[in-house]
C-alpha cells in the first residue's frame, strides 16, 4: 500500500467520522486528518535492557519483532498494522482488473472456465482451460504462430497487474524490439492459472509464450507478479519446462528490470529451442 | 460389510468402504476437488450413519489401500496387537466413539484400545464426532515425550520458536529467536525452516542454535526443517542436531513425491540414534497436513481425513518427540475457509492423540483462504482446551519467509494465560530463573528480546 493510498483512506474515514460526529471538540476543523506512514506504525520496547541493541535486532529481520505488548496481547498499532496488511492481500485476491486499465495497453479480455472467484480458488484445474468463446475469440483476433506471444492474467492478485503492468509491459516490448523478435496479439485472461499457457499454446502455436500473472499475495506485498515463460507451450508440458521470474513488484524485482530480463530469456529460448531446466541462461 | 442404508424410506447406496469414509466427512474442498465428496448434505449424513454402524473388523477387513500395494498400509497393519484387536473387533464405530467419550474411559484405557486400532479406525471415529467430541476425547489423552527435555504434560502448553528469515540470515534468525524466548516460547523446539536446502547452510543454523542453547542453558532442543537427506549430510559433517525433521504423507506414492520412503526413514533413524546430539528417547519431528497426497496425485481416491490419520500411523513407528499438522498451509483447494480449517485442526489433533502421537498444530492460513487471524485465535483456544502439546510461535503470526500466517508469541502466551496452562516444566523453571515468568505469568521483563544480547 502506498503512502498516498493510505492518506486517501485515512482522509475518507476522517470525513465520515466528521459527518457522523460533528462535534467541534472531536475534530479540529483545520486538521487534515490522521496521516500514517510506515514509521507511524512502529512501536518499541519502553525500557529495553540494552537500548542500543534493540535497533540492531529489528534491523536484522523483516519479521515483526520488538513490538512490545499489553499484558499478553500486542499493542493496538501492531495489531491493526497486521490486519491492514492482510486486508490488502484479501482485496488483491478478491479484486478485478478494471477494463479501461487494460484498454490502455490495448488488451482485450477472454476468460477461463473459472466461473467465479469461489470456484477459481477451489478448482485450479478450471483456470487452466479457456472457455469455448475465448478460444473462438483469440482464433479470430490473434495472429497465428507468432514468434513471441504475450498474455496477461489476474491470477491470484488483480492488484499485481494494476501495480506492475505499466512498467513491465513497455520494458518487455522494448526488449523484444531490440532483439528483433516479432510479437503476436497480446490479450488478458480473466481467472487464469499458470498452465493456461498450454491451452493457449495449442491454439496459437507461438514459438515462445510469456504469461504475466498475479502471485498469491503475501503480507510484504499483495501486488507481486510472476512472468512464466515457455518454449512452444503445449498440453502435457511439465513444470520444469517453464522458466519463471517471480516477486516482480516495486520492492522486489523492479518491474522495468523484469520486463527487460524477460526479453533476454525469450531470446535464449528461441536460440536454444528449449526452455525450463534445460535452458542455459 | 453393509454398503447401503435406508433412512426414512430413502435408500443410499455406497460403492465400498472408501466411498463411505469419504462421503462421511464434513465438507472439505479437497474431497470435492478429488471428486469423492458427498453429493449433498443428506448423503453425507447417510454415509455417517452407515459408518457409525460398521464394525472395527469391517474396517480392517476392507482396506482402503491394500497392504500388498502400499508400504504405509503394511506398516499400519503390522503394528496391530492382535489380542487387543480381537477384544474390540466387534465394536461398531459408534461404540468406539461412545467408549472414548465415556467417563469410565481414562488415558490408561485409551492407551490399551490404541494398540488394537488402525489409522482408518481412528479416522472413522473422528468422522462421526462433533467438534466438541473431538476436544473432549483428545483432552483425556496425555502423550509425554522427551528429546533433551520432556514436554506434553497435562496442564502445559509448549511452543515451537519458528524464527525464520527470508535469506537465512543468522543475525535475523537470532533476533526472532530472542523475541520468542522473551515471551516464554521455545520449549517444544527451536526449529528453523531454511530457505537454502544445503548441508552447509543447515549446519550453520544448527551450530548457531546449539551455541545459543548452551550460552543460556535453555532447556530445549534444536532442529532445522530441511529435507531429511540434507539434514543427514549435515549431521555426517558434524552438525549438532537434536532432532531429525521430515514431512510425511499417508501413502507410499505421496512419500515418494516427497523424496522419502520407509527405508530412507529407517536409515535416518539409525543415524540420529548414533550421531544426534540428544539422548532422547524421542528424536523425530514430523509434519503432516490434510491434502498433501492429493496435491501429488497420490491419494488413491481416499479422503484427506483418512490419509492424514495414516500419516500418524506411519509416524508412530519412529516414536516422534513432536508431530504437527500444518493445518491451513496448503490452500483453499483443500481447506476452503476457516470452518474447514478449524474442523481439520481438531480432527488431526484427535486422530494423532488417539494413536499416541505427541500432537501439536500449526494453526495457520494463506491469504487466498477465507480465513483471518480471528479464526486462528479461535482455533488456538479450542486446541488449548483439547490439550494440544504445542503451537507454532511466529513474530506477530506473520512468517516473513514462508509467507503465511500462523500463531504469534503473544497468542501462545495468551492461550496459556486464559486457560491456565504452563510452559513445559523445565522451561518454566528456566524462565523463572531469567525473571521473565513468575507464578504462571509473564513478568514486567518479558517481551524484551534485548535481555539475550
PDB file of N, CA and C in Angstrom, chain A residues 108-110 131-142:
ATOM      1  N   UNK A 108      -7.440  -7.039 -25.057  1.00  0.00           N
ATOM      2  CA  UNK A 108      -8.838  -7.451 -24.934  1.00  0.00           C
ATOM      3  C   UNK A 108      -8.905  -8.606 -23.930  1.00  0.00           C
ATOM      4  N   UNK A 109     -10.098  -8.908 -23.433  1.00  0.00           N
ATOM      5  CA  UNK A 109     -10.228  -9.880 -22.338  1.00  0.00           C
ATOM      6  C   UNK A 109     -10.945 -11.152 -22.781  1.00  0.00           C
ATOM      7  N   UNK A 110     -10.384 -12.297 -22.393  1.00  0.00           N
ATOM      8  CA  UNK A 110     -11.090 -13.579 -22.530  1.00  0.00           C
ATOM      9  C   UNK A 110     -11.075 -14.257 -21.159  1.00  0.00           C
ATOM     10  N   UNK A 131     -12.509 -20.877 -22.030  1.00  0.00           N
ATOM     11  CA  UNK A 131     -13.874 -21.212 -22.459  1.00  0.00           C
ATOM     12  C   UNK A 131     -13.900 -21.348 -23.984  1.00  0.00           C
ATOM     13  N   UNK A 132     -14.939 -21.993 -24.495  1.00  0.00           N
ATOM     14  CA  UNK A 132     -15.086 -22.132 -25.949  1.00  0.00           C
ATOM     15  C   UNK A 132     -15.137 -20.754 -26.607  1.00  0.00           C
ATOM     16  N   UNK A 133     -15.855 -19.842 -25.958  1.00  0.00           N
ATOM     17  CA  UNK A 133     -15.962 -18.489 -26.505  1.00  0.00           C
ATOM     18  C   UNK A 133     -14.576 -17.842 -26.570  1.00  0.00           C
ATOM     19  N   UNK A 134     -13.760 -18.078 -25.536  1.00  0.00           N
ATOM     20  CA  UNK A 134     -12.419 -17.491 -25.511  1.00  0.00           C
ATOM     21  C   UNK A 134     -11.567 -18.057 -26.643  1.00  0.00           C
ATOM     22  N   UNK A 135     -11.676 -19.348 -26.856  1.00  0.00           N
ATOM     23  CA  UNK A 135     -10.908 -19.992 -27.927  1.00  0.00           C
ATOM     24  C   UNK A 135     -11.283 -19.348 -29.268  1.00  0.00           C
ATOM     25  N   UNK A 136     -12.598 -19.207 -29.477  1.00  0.00           N
ATOM     26  CA  UNK A 136     -13.111 -18.591 -30.702  1.00  0.00           C
ATOM     27  C   UNK A 136     -12.536 -17.187 -30.884  1.00  0.00           C
ATOM     28  N   UNK A 137     -12.629 -16.393 -29.808  1.00  0.00           N
ATOM     29  CA  UNK A 137     -12.182 -15.001 -29.865  1.00  0.00           C
ATOM     30  C   UNK A 137     -10.700 -14.902 -30.211  1.00  0.00           C
ATOM     31  N   UNK A 138      -9.877 -15.677 -29.540  1.00  0.00           N
ATOM     32  CA  UNK A 138      -8.443 -15.482 -29.820  1.00  0.00           C
ATOM     33  C   UNK A 138      -8.068 -16.047 -31.196  1.00  0.00           C
ATOM     34  N   UNK A 139      -8.813 -17.058 -31.653  1.00  0.00           N
ATOM     35  CA  UNK A 139      -8.575 -17.543 -33.022  1.00  0.00           C
ATOM     36  C   UNK A 139      -8.858 -16.443 -34.038  1.00  0.00           C
ATOM     37  N   UNK A 140      -9.925 -15.689 -33.756  1.00  0.00           N
ATOM     38  CA  UNK A 140     -10.321 -14.629 -34.690  1.00  0.00           C
ATOM     39  C   UNK A 140      -9.417 -13.408 -34.597  1.00  0.00           C
ATOM     40  N   UNK A 141      -9.036 -13.054 -33.363  1.00  0.00           N
ATOM     41  CA  UNK A 141      -8.383 -11.745 -33.196  1.00  0.00           C
ATOM     42  C   UNK A 141      -6.861 -11.813 -33.158  1.00  0.00           C
ATOM     43  N   UNK A 142      -6.300 -12.987 -32.909  1.00  0.00           N
ATOM     44  CA  UNK A 142      -4.842 -13.034 -32.701  1.00  0.00           C
ATOM     45  C   UNK A 142      -4.108 -13.542 -33.942  1.00  0.00           C
TER      46      UNK A 142
END
